[in-house]
Amino acid sequence: MNFQYWDPEIEKLPRNELESLQLNKLKTEIEISLRAPFYKERLSKNGIKSADDIRTLEDLNRIPFTTKNDLRDGFPYGFLAIARDEVIRLHSSSGTTGTPTVIYFSRQDIKNWAGFMARCIYGAGCTKTDVFQNMITYGLFTGGLGFHQGGEEVGMLVIPAGAGNTTRQFKMMQDYGTTVLHATPSFLLHLETKMKEAGVERSSLSIKKAFGGAEPYSEDTRKRIETLLKVDVYNSYGLSEMNGPGVAFECQCKDGLHIWEDGYIAEIVNPDTLEPVKDGETGELILTILCREATPILRYRTRDLTSFYTEPCACGRTHRKLHRITGRSDDMLIINGVNVFPSQIEEVIMAMKEVGNNYLIVVEKDGALDKLTVKTEVSAEIFMDDSRPLNALREKIKDTLQASISINPKVELHESGSLPISEGKAVRVKDNRPRDV
């Protein structure tokens, strides 16, 4: 395979030199952090009053974890480390508390972010000859502008299409010869359904690649998108607190996400004990940003569950790889005492060719017990006068799920297009249990 490198010197930097670079950048980030009100207090309490107090990468362990609640408590300017008039942009994400988490960017921060995004996009095989249709939400959400500026840095023709309006999306694909898409995996699946309804022939489209992000999805979902849309799908990872997309990305091997270690220090810990796990074991990803001066964030608890690859990548990059995110430690459902992740259910149903592209998990109380209902769309051919194929599929899904998650769920089969579609991140779980239970 002919691999592409946006910055080959950095992407293939020997490990010892990469770790030395990380240490130097960490020292710089510590100096920056000490200018932010939140970290000035927190670091001082832990005996860190200058970058000289950090001598090795292991000294990172002296710094307490930062949480989303910390960011909310520091709203609006508790984490700002530069003068207000040096800030040129902010992004924020809302939360259930009503207080958003806000990230500020300097001009250099935006330039750094665009560079990491260009590294991701180019590393997936895209070039300036591509036409890139960005079908993700713009605005305060980082996904839209993050990919947009990365695409421009590569030199692609970027179409800021935004989310939704499938008819208009297809028209732009045909008019401008779009070759690369970016959308949530759920919206990419939705496109295939709407393509049939709109009578759009796949042969009229030039799309070759798609980037899926903003929501976790299984390998079976990726394969389904690739088969239905006849595109090469690449997985991406990012979060608003770490700039947004561009933290980690799949190379052309499509076997794990390279986390750009010259921009981030990654740790994986047991989410209960907060102790490091062994390489290859699954735990919660902890990130420290090394490429931002306006809003430093140290040892951030992402709540995302993953593990490190233990073998080097065939592409030659030295930056470690993460396995795809399997879920979030705070998204885990406890159903009658059993731990269940939505990704486990998705893996089962998306592996069945009879199942459609949309599903919903509903958890309710049935007396003193929890009740799990899995609603999924199925192909129209199954809804026939003969109910036997429908009943057989329902039992197949139920039995396979029970074997996977050790819970006997109720399974509902719905006609294609009947379950709600979200233009942003897909809502896959509705937990209707009383909050005080």
Tab-separated table of C-alpha atoms in Angstrom:
chain	number	residue	atom	x	y	z
A	1	MET	CA	0.000	0.000	0.000
A	2	ASN	CA	1.236	3.496	-0.869
A	3	PHE	CA	0.898	5.330	2.464
A	4	GLN	CA	0.504	9.120	2.624
A	5	TYR	CA	2.112	11.252	5.376
A	6	TRP	CA	1.238	14.912	5.917
A	7	ASP	CA	4.207	15.428	8.235
A	8	PRO	CA	6.413	12.332	7.841
A	9	GLU	CA	9.196	13.584	10.113
A	10	ILE	CA	6.811	13.860	13.062
A	11	GLU	CA	4.530	10.947	12.180
A	12	LYS	CA	7.478	8.510	12.010
A	13	LEU	CA	9.580	10.061	14.777
A	14	PRO	CA	11.412	7.382	16.833
A	15	ARG	CA	9.713	6.681	20.165
A	16	ASN	CA	12.507	8.060	22.323
A	17	GLU	CA	12.518	11.324	20.375
A	18	LEU	CA	8.716	11.468	20.448
A	19	GLU	CA	8.673	11.075	24.237
A	20	SER	CA	11.369	13.744	24.578
A	21	LEU	CA	9.215	16.062	22.465
A	22	GLN	CA	6.213	15.274	24.678
A	23	LEU	CA	8.152	16.189	27.807
A	24	ASN	CA	9.252	19.532	26.369
A	25	LYS	CA	5.699	20.299	25.269
A	26	LEU	CA	4.325	19.236	28.651
A	27	LYS	CA	6.674	21.699	30.375
A	28	THR	CA	5.406	24.462	28.079
A	29	GLU	CA	1.811	23.481	28.793
A	30	ILE	CA	2.478	23.566	32.543
A	31	GLU	CA	3.777	27.142	32.256
A	32	ILE	CA	0.648	28.026	30.281
A	33	SER	CA	-1.611	26.260	32.801
A	34	LEU	CA	-0.186	28.240	35.709
A	35	ARG	CA	-1.663	31.379	34.099
A	36	ALA	CA	-5.190	29.952	34.263
A	37	PRO	CA	-6.984	30.659	37.593
A	38	PHE	CA	-8.147	27.048	37.991
A	39	TYR	CA	-4.744	25.432	37.450
A	40	LYS	CA	-2.774	28.106	39.276
A	41	GLU	CA	-4.563	27.046	42.440
A	42	ARG	CA	-4.687	23.315	41.735
A	43	LEU	CA	-1.078	22.876	40.611
A	44	SER	CA	0.279	24.988	43.461
A	45	LYS	CA	-1.539	22.784	45.964
A	46	ASN	CA	0.283	19.803	44.467
A	47	GLY	CA	3.727	21.387	44.641
A	48	ILE	CA	3.955	22.408	40.999
A	49	LYS	CA	4.808	26.096	40.739
A	50	SER	CA	6.828	26.109	37.525
A	51	ALA	CA	7.734	23.883	34.583
A	52	ASP	CA	10.979	23.001	36.396
A	53	ASP	CA	8.916	20.905	38.801
A	54	ILE	CA	8.190	18.509	35.899
A	55	ARG	CA	11.350	16.494	35.184
A	56	THR	CA	9.976	13.347	33.498
A	57	LEU	CA	6.730	12.250	31.866
A	58	GLU	CA	6.044	10.204	35.016
A	59	ASP	CA	5.689	13.493	36.918
A	60	LEU	CA	2.353	13.871	35.161
A	61	ASN	CA	1.019	11.568	37.885
A	62	ARG	CA	1.466	14.395	40.398
A	63	ILE	CA	-1.336	16.307	38.689
A	64	PRO	CA	-4.944	15.493	39.729
A	65	PHE	CA	-7.468	14.498	37.084
A	66	THR	CA	-9.638	17.179	35.505
A	67	THR	CA	-13.344	16.434	35.004
A	68	LYS	CA	-16.204	17.911	33.065
A	69	ASN	CA	-17.614	19.222	36.342
A	70	ASP	CA	-14.342	21.110	36.887
A	71	LEU	CA	-14.817	22.794	33.522
A	72	ARG	CA	-18.387	23.730	34.425
A	73	ASP	CA	-17.319	25.041	37.822
A	74	GLY	CA	-14.702	27.167	36.061
A	75	PHE	CA	-17.228	28.714	33.660
A	76	PRO	CA	-16.754	31.091	31.982
A	77	TYR	CA	-13.076	32.112	32.289
A	78	GLY	CA	-11.563	29.890	34.984
A	79	PHE	CA	-9.524	27.895	32.457
A	80	LEU	CA	-8.493	30.805	30.240
A	81	ALA	CA	-4.698	31.218	30.239
A	82	ILE	CA	-4.234	34.126	27.812
A	83	ALA	CA	-5.523	37.671	27.631
A	84	ARG	CA	-9.156	37.936	26.568
A	85	ASP	CA	-8.246	40.054	23.520
A	86	GLU	CA	-5.956	37.250	22.251
A	87	VAL	CA	-8.917	34.843	21.969
A	88	ILE	CA	-10.344	34.578	18.449
A	89	ARG	CA	-12.915	31.760	18.832
A	90	LEU	CA	-14.773	29.662	21.351
A	91	HIS	CA	-16.595	26.355	21.109
A	92	SER	CA	-18.867	24.925	23.759
A	93	SER	CA	-20.973	21.895	24.529
A	94	SER	CA	-24.103	21.999	26.628
A	95	GLY	CA	-24.844	19.621	29.452
A	96	THR	CA	-27.705	18.452	31.635
A	97	THR	CA	-26.734	20.965	34.336
A	98	GLY	CA	-27.374	23.917	32.018
A	99	THR	CA	-23.789	25.148	32.432
A	100	PRO	CA	-21.766	24.609	29.236
A	101	THR	CA	-18.146	23.574	28.972
A	102	VAL	CA	-16.294	26.260	27.013
A	103	ILE	CA	-13.001	25.981	25.138
A	104	TYR	CA	-11.207	29.130	23.920
A	105	PHE	CA	-8.781	29.283	20.997
A	106	SER	CA	-5.974	31.635	20.093
A	107	ARG	CA	-4.907	32.173	16.480
A	108	GLN	CA	-2.045	29.689	16.999
A	109	ASP	CA	-4.452	27.153	18.544
A	110	ILE	CA	-6.635	27.238	15.421
A	111	LYS	CA	-3.552	26.822	13.235
A	112	ASN	CA	-2.400	23.841	15.322
A	113	TRP	CA	-5.842	22.227	15.171
A	114	ALA	CA	-6.049	22.635	11.391
A	115	GLY	CA	-2.632	20.994	11.080
A	116	PHE	CA	-3.674	17.938	13.076
A	117	MET	CA	-6.878	17.647	11.052
A	118	ALA	CA	-4.938	17.884	7.786
A	119	ARG	CA	-2.670	15.092	9.059
A	120	CYS	CA	-5.761	12.946	9.695
A	121	ILE	CA	-7.508	13.625	6.393
A	122	TYR	CA	-4.395	13.300	4.228
A	123	GLY	CA	-3.348	10.165	6.119
A	124	ALA	CA	-6.649	8.551	5.117
A	125	GLY	CA	-5.712	8.953	1.457
A	126	CYS	CA	-7.369	12.273	0.560
A	127	THR	CA	-5.652	14.961	-1.543
A	128	LYS	CA	-6.341	18.447	-2.893
A	129	THR	CA	-8.054	16.860	-5.908
A	130	ASP	CA	-10.950	15.714	-3.689
A	131	VAL	CA	-14.303	17.449	-3.201
A	132	PHE	CA	-15.256	17.244	0.464
A	133	GLN	CA	-18.916	17.515	1.528
A	134	ASN	CA	-19.094	18.196	5.261
A	135	MET	CA	-22.511	16.979	6.420
A	136	ILE	CA	-22.050	17.592	10.134
A	137	THR	CA	-23.467	20.303	12.383
A	138	TYR	CA	-21.642	23.645	12.293
A	139	GLY	CA	-21.708	26.295	15.022
A	140	LEU	CA	-20.611	25.768	18.631
A	141	PHE	CA	-20.149	22.039	17.971
A	142	THR	CA	-16.494	21.406	17.036
A	143	GLY	CA	-17.108	18.706	14.418
A	144	GLY	CA	-18.186	20.977	11.584
A	145	LEU	CA	-15.472	23.630	11.662
A	146	GLY	CA	-12.784	21.141	12.735
A	147	PHE	CA	-13.111	19.017	9.604
A	148	HIS	CA	-13.800	22.102	7.479
A	149	GLN	CA	-10.505	23.796	8.333
A	150	GLY	CA	-8.599	20.501	8.000
A	151	GLY	CA	-10.031	19.955	4.539
A	152	GLU	CA	-9.029	23.460	3.490
A	153	GLU	CA	-5.520	22.916	4.884
A	154	VAL	CA	-5.182	19.827	2.659
A	155	GLY	CA	-6.431	21.921	-0.252
A	156	MET	CA	-9.671	20.073	-0.943
A	157	LEU	CA	-12.730	21.872	-2.268
A	158	VAL	CA	-14.832	22.009	0.906
A	159	ILE	CA	-18.641	22.195	0.786
A	160	PRO	CA	-20.007	23.348	4.189
A	161	ALA	CA	-23.275	21.458	3.666
A	162	GLY	CA	-24.204	21.043	7.325
A	163	ALA	CA	-26.502	18.321	8.635
A	164	GLY	CA	-29.875	17.134	7.356
A	165	ASN	CA	-31.855	17.785	4.138
A	166	THR	CA	-30.945	14.618	2.255
A	167	THR	CA	-32.497	15.802	-1.020
A	168	ARG	CA	-30.203	18.826	-1.061
A	169	GLN	CA	-27.232	16.698	-0.021
A	170	PHE	CA	-27.723	14.377	-3.001
A	171	LYS	CA	-28.087	17.353	-5.358
A	172	MET	CA	-24.765	18.808	-4.170
A	173	MET	CA	-23.053	15.441	-4.527
A	174	GLN	CA	-24.200	15.253	-8.127
A	175	ASP	CA	-23.589	18.930	-9.005
A	176	TYR	CA	-20.069	19.216	-7.616
A	177	GLY	CA	-18.800	15.657	-7.978
A	178	THR	CA	-18.318	15.082	-4.240
A	179	THR	CA	-15.720	12.394	-3.510
A	180	VAL	CA	-15.462	12.528	0.314
A	181	LEU	CA	-18.213	12.761	2.949
A	182	HIS	CA	-18.198	13.511	6.669
A	183	ALA	CA	-21.263	12.676	8.775
A	184	THR	CA	-22.390	10.732	11.799
A	185	PRO	CA	-22.543	6.977	11.102
A	186	SER	CA	-26.298	7.042	11.717
A	187	PHE	CA	-26.767	9.761	9.076
A	188	LEU	CA	-24.622	7.841	6.581
A	189	LEU	CA	-26.933	4.859	7.028
A	190	HIS	CA	-29.925	7.171	6.678
A	191	LEU	CA	-28.517	8.432	3.363
A	192	GLU	CA	-28.689	4.962	1.852
A	193	THR	CA	-32.356	4.615	2.799
A	194	LYS	CA	-33.229	8.044	1.391
A	195	MET	CA	-31.235	7.358	-1.775
A	196	LYS	CA	-33.643	4.583	-2.665
A	197	GLU	CA	-36.690	6.702	-1.844
A	198	ALA	CA	-35.396	9.633	-3.910
A	199	GLY	CA	-34.544	7.411	-6.857
A	200	VAL	CA	-30.886	8.486	-6.784
A	201	GLU	CA	-28.672	6.037	-8.621
A	202	ARG	CA	-25.359	5.233	-6.963
A	203	SER	CA	-23.725	5.465	-10.391
A	204	SER	CA	-24.608	9.191	-10.487
A	205	LEU	CA	-22.413	9.829	-7.426
A	206	SER	CA	-18.609	10.064	-7.277
A	207	ILE	CA	-18.193	9.465	-3.536
A	208	LYS	CA	-15.228	7.244	-2.615
A	209	LYS	CA	-14.582	7.843	1.081
A	210	ALA	CA	-16.531	8.792	4.192
A	211	PHE	CA	-15.449	9.878	7.650
A	212	GLY	CA	-17.679	8.724	10.499
A	213	GLY	CA	-17.536	10.537	13.798
A	214	ALA	CA	-19.343	12.262	16.694
A	215	GLU	CA	-20.839	8.993	17.979
A	216	PRO	CA	-19.436	5.530	18.794
A	217	TYR	CA	-20.247	2.813	16.296
A	218	SER	CA	-19.348	-0.826	15.824
A	219	GLU	CA	-17.232	-2.480	13.162
A	220	ASP	CA	-20.374	-4.148	11.819
A	221	THR	CA	-21.954	-0.717	11.339
A	222	ARG	CA	-18.866	0.446	9.435
A	223	LYS	CA	-19.037	-2.615	7.167
A	224	ARG	CA	-22.726	-2.029	6.570
A	225	ILE	CA	-22.130	1.587	5.518
A	226	GLU	CA	-19.289	0.510	3.224
A	227	THR	CA	-21.454	-2.161	1.614
A	228	LEU	CA	-24.589	-0.060	1.203
A	229	LEU	CA	-22.940	3.186	0.035
A	230	LYS	CA	-19.960	1.512	-1.670
A	231	VAL	CA	-17.475	3.830	0.071
A	232	ASP	CA	-14.328	3.418	2.147
A	233	VAL	CA	-15.224	4.472	5.730
A	234	TYR	CA	-12.644	5.837	8.179
A	235	ASN	CA	-13.140	6.124	11.913
A	236	SER	CA	-12.171	9.331	13.721
A	237	TYR	CA	-11.987	10.325	17.368
A	238	GLY	CA	-12.038	13.631	19.172
A	239	LEU	CA	-13.835	15.589	21.853
A	240	SER	CA	-14.549	19.264	22.372
A	241	GLU	CA	-12.342	19.505	25.447
A	242	MET	CA	-9.338	18.417	23.340
A	243	ASN	CA	-10.110	20.810	20.418
A	244	GLY	CA	-12.616	18.472	18.780
A	245	PRO	CA	-11.921	16.010	15.949
A	246	GLY	CA	-8.282	15.307	15.151
A	247	VAL	CA	-7.173	13.709	18.422
A	248	ALA	CA	-6.884	10.263	16.807
A	249	PHE	CA	-7.595	8.919	13.343
A	250	GLU	CA	-7.348	5.778	11.258
A	251	CYS	CA	-4.588	5.552	8.665
A	252	GLN	CA	-5.072	3.667	5.407
A	253	CYS	CA	-4.604	0.365	7.287
A	254	LYS	CA	-7.967	1.037	9.009
A	255	ASP	CA	-6.818	-0.964	12.020
A	256	GLY	CA	-6.931	1.284	15.066
A	257	LEU	CA	-6.715	5.045	15.568
A	258	HIS	CA	-3.316	6.752	15.747
A	259	ILE	CA	-3.390	9.206	18.633
A	260	TRP	CA	-1.158	12.142	17.750
A	261	GLU	CA	1.248	12.018	20.662
A	262	ASP	CA	3.000	15.272	19.781
A	263	GLY	CA	-0.325	16.956	20.564
A	264	TYR	CA	-1.698	14.768	23.352
A	265	ILE	CA	-0.496	12.550	26.181
A	266	ALA	CA	-2.773	9.539	26.535
A	267	GLU	CA	-3.215	7.364	29.611
A	268	ILE	CA	-5.670	4.526	30.170
A	269	VAL	CA	-6.872	3.845	33.713
A	270	ASN	CA	-9.360	1.653	35.508
A	271	PRO	CA	-12.436	3.933	35.777
A	272	ASP	CA	-13.202	2.671	39.284
A	273	THR	CA	-9.738	2.678	40.883
A	274	LEU	CA	-8.147	5.290	38.552
A	275	GLU	CA	-5.012	3.139	38.490
A	276	PRO	CA	-3.239	2.499	35.155
A	277	VAL	CA	-4.241	-0.667	33.303
A	278	LYS	CA	-1.775	-2.913	31.484
A	279	ASP	CA	-1.162	-2.266	27.781
A	280	GLY	CA	-3.900	-3.980	25.809
A	281	GLU	CA	-6.437	-3.847	28.659
A	282	THR	CA	-9.576	-1.744	28.330
A	283	GLY	CA	-10.037	1.278	30.552
A	284	GLU	CA	-10.930	4.959	30.576
A	285	LEU	CA	-8.927	7.252	28.314
A	286	ILE	CA	-7.220	10.190	30.061
A	287	LEU	CA	-5.900	13.018	27.848
A	288	THR	CA	-3.557	15.948	28.373
A	289	ILE	CA	-3.434	18.501	25.569
A	290	LEU	CA	-0.010	19.708	24.396
A	291	CYS	CA	-1.049	21.951	21.503
A	292	ARG	CA	-3.223	24.718	22.979
A	293	GLU	CA	-2.320	27.965	24.716
A	294	ALA	CA	-5.734	29.544	25.384
A	295	THR	CA	-7.375	26.700	27.330
A	296	PRO	CA	-4.935	24.170	28.807
A	297	ILE	CA	-6.488	20.951	30.106
A	298	LEU	CA	-4.416	18.430	32.043
A	299	ARG	CA	-5.278	14.761	32.631
A	300	TYR	CA	-8.874	15.048	31.452
A	301	ARG	CA	-11.214	12.163	32.235
A	302	THR	CA	-12.871	11.545	28.860
A	303	ARG	CA	-15.094	8.716	30.205
A	304	ASP	CA	-14.429	6.963	26.867
A	305	LEU	CA	-13.479	3.285	27.088
A	306	THR	CA	-10.677	1.941	24.898
A	307	SER	CA	-7.281	0.221	24.977
A	308	PHE	CA	-3.842	0.626	23.409
A	309	TYR	CA	-2.641	-1.600	20.602
A	310	THR	CA	0.503	-3.451	21.638
A	311	GLU	CA	1.872	-4.017	18.106
A	312	PRO	CA	3.288	-1.338	15.766
A	313	CYS	CA	1.287	-0.275	12.705
A	314	ALA	CA	2.184	-1.463	9.217
A	315	CYS	CA	2.021	2.151	8.002
A	316	GLY	CA	5.257	2.973	9.835
A	317	ARG	CA	3.831	5.663	12.107
A	318	THR	CA	5.271	5.536	15.609
A	319	HIS	CA	2.322	7.196	17.380
A	320	ARG	CA	0.432	4.614	19.412
A	321	LYS	CA	-2.945	3.344	18.294
A	322	LEU	CA	-6.204	3.149	20.198
A	323	HIS	CA	-8.849	0.514	19.662
A	324	ARG	CA	-12.202	1.972	18.615
A	325	ILE	CA	-14.184	3.466	21.493
A	326	THR	CA	-16.451	0.728	22.852
A	327	GLY	CA	-18.620	3.058	24.931
A	328	ARG	CA	-18.445	5.443	27.840
A	329	SER	CA	-18.022	4.569	31.481
A	330	ASP	CA	-20.958	6.879	32.267
A	331	ASP	CA	-23.138	5.446	29.450
A	332	MET	CA	-23.173	1.966	30.931
A	333	LEU	CA	-26.684	0.713	31.689
A	334	ILE	CA	-27.232	-1.332	34.831
A	335	ILE	CA	-30.250	-3.517	34.131
A	336	ASN	CA	-31.378	-5.735	36.998
A	337	GLY	CA	-27.790	-5.703	38.278
A	338	VAL	CA	-26.197	-6.563	34.919
A	339	ASN	CA	-23.814	-4.103	33.215
A	340	VAL	CA	-24.777	-3.505	29.583
A	341	PHE	CA	-23.198	-1.158	27.045
A	342	PRO	CA	-25.277	0.010	24.053
A	343	SER	CA	-22.374	-0.959	21.779
A	344	GLN	CA	-22.895	-4.613	22.727
A	345	ILE	CA	-26.456	-4.468	21.430
A	346	GLU	CA	-25.413	-2.649	18.252
A	347	GLU	CA	-22.808	-5.315	17.470
A	348	VAL	CA	-25.470	-8.016	17.572
A	349	ILE	CA	-28.181	-6.385	15.480
A	350	MET	CA	-25.919	-4.754	12.874
A	351	ALA	CA	-24.366	-8.143	12.110
A	352	MET	CA	-27.758	-9.397	10.848
A	353	LYS	CA	-28.453	-8.627	7.192
A	354	GLU	CA	-32.220	-8.677	7.725
A	355	VAL	CA	-32.027	-5.769	10.160
A	356	GLY	CA	-32.388	-2.193	8.924
A	357	ASN	CA	-30.217	0.837	9.581
A	358	ASN	CA	-31.923	2.313	12.649
A	359	TYR	CA	-32.552	1.056	16.160
A	360	LEU	CA	-33.554	2.284	19.620
A	361	ILE	CA	-32.871	0.877	23.094
A	362	VAL	CA	-35.540	1.596	25.723
A	363	VAL	CA	-35.179	0.848	29.438
A	364	GLU	CA	-38.239	1.097	31.722
A	365	LYS	CA	-39.478	-0.102	35.086
A	366	ASP	CA	-41.864	-3.051	35.170
A	367	GLY	CA	-42.881	-3.178	38.808
A	368	ALA	CA	-39.681	-3.668	40.807
A	369	LEU	CA	-37.691	-4.911	37.823
A	370	ASP	CA	-36.042	-3.234	34.842
A	371	LYS	CA	-37.361	-4.014	31.373
A	372	LEU	CA	-35.153	-3.776	28.280
A	373	THR	CA	-36.791	-3.278	24.876
A	374	VAL	CA	-34.792	-3.256	21.653
A	375	LYS	CA	-36.607	-1.658	18.706
A	376	THR	CA	-35.092	-2.132	15.288
A	377	GLU	CA	-36.112	-1.499	11.712
A	378	VAL	CA	-36.140	-4.429	9.288
A	379	SER	CA	-36.339	-4.738	5.518
A	380	ALA	CA	-39.739	-4.243	3.918
A	381	GLU	CA	-39.683	-7.756	2.410
A	382	ILE	CA	-40.148	-9.302	5.855
A	383	PHE	CA	-43.444	-7.456	6.428
A	384	MET	CA	-45.547	-9.883	4.398
A	385	ASP	CA	-48.806	-11.754	4.926
A	386	ASP	CA	-46.828	-14.694	6.273
A	387	SER	CA	-45.774	-13.750	9.805
A	388	ARG	CA	-43.409	-16.683	10.231
A	389	PRO	CA	-40.244	-14.939	8.872
A	390	LEU	CA	-40.955	-11.956	11.135
A	391	ASN	CA	-41.413	-14.141	14.198
A	392	ALA	CA	-38.306	-16.161	13.348
A	393	LEU	CA	-36.194	-12.998	13.055
A	394	ARG	CA	-37.564	-11.631	16.323
A	395	GLU	CA	-36.592	-14.842	18.137
A	396	LYS	CA	-33.167	-14.873	16.451
A	397	ILE	CA	-32.414	-11.336	17.637
A	398	LYS	CA	-33.739	-12.074	21.114
A	399	ASP	CA	-31.706	-15.269	21.528
A	400	THR	CA	-28.492	-13.722	20.182
A	401	LEU	CA	-28.862	-10.687	22.442
A	402	GLN	CA	-29.525	-12.848	25.475
A	403	ALA	CA	-26.367	-14.845	24.744
A	404	SER	CA	-24.366	-11.631	24.408
A	405	ILE	CA	-25.636	-9.501	27.312
A	406	SER	CA	-27.120	-12.151	29.662
A	407	ILE	CA	-30.483	-10.374	29.667
A	408	ASN	CA	-33.732	-11.515	28.079
A	409	PRO	CA	-34.918	-8.441	26.134
A	410	LYS	CA	-38.193	-7.662	24.462
A	411	VAL	CA	-37.631	-7.193	20.712
A	412	GLU	CA	-39.846	-5.013	18.532
A	413	LEU	CA	-39.526	-5.043	14.731
A	414	HIS	CA	-40.493	-1.911	12.824
A	415	GLU	CA	-40.836	-1.021	9.158
A	416	SER	CA	-37.953	0.807	7.507
A	417	GLY	CA	-38.071	4.571	8.146
A	418	SER	CA	-40.517	4.356	11.052
A	419	LEU	CA	-38.091	5.019	13.917
A	420	PRO	CA	-37.010	8.640	14.536
A	421	ILE	CA	-33.876	9.975	12.813
A	422	SER	CA	-31.597	12.563	14.393
A	423	GLU	CA	-29.649	15.018	12.220
A	424	GLY	CA	-26.934	15.300	14.879
A	425	LYS	CA	-25.685	12.596	17.199
A	426	ALA	CA	-28.078	9.671	17.095
A	427	VAL	CA	-30.225	9.095	20.182
A	428	ARG	CA	-29.871	5.341	20.608
A	429	VAL	CA	-30.899	4.947	24.253
A	430	LYS	CA	-33.962	6.128	26.160
A	431	ASP	CA	-33.730	5.322	29.848
A	432	ASN	CA	-37.232	6.021	31.135
A	433	ARG	CA	-36.647	4.722	34.641
A	434	PRO	CA	-37.335	7.145	37.516
A	435	ARG	CA	-34.110	9.005	38.342
A	436	ASP	CA	-34.326	8.310	42.060
A	437	VAL	CA	-34.465	4.534	41.578
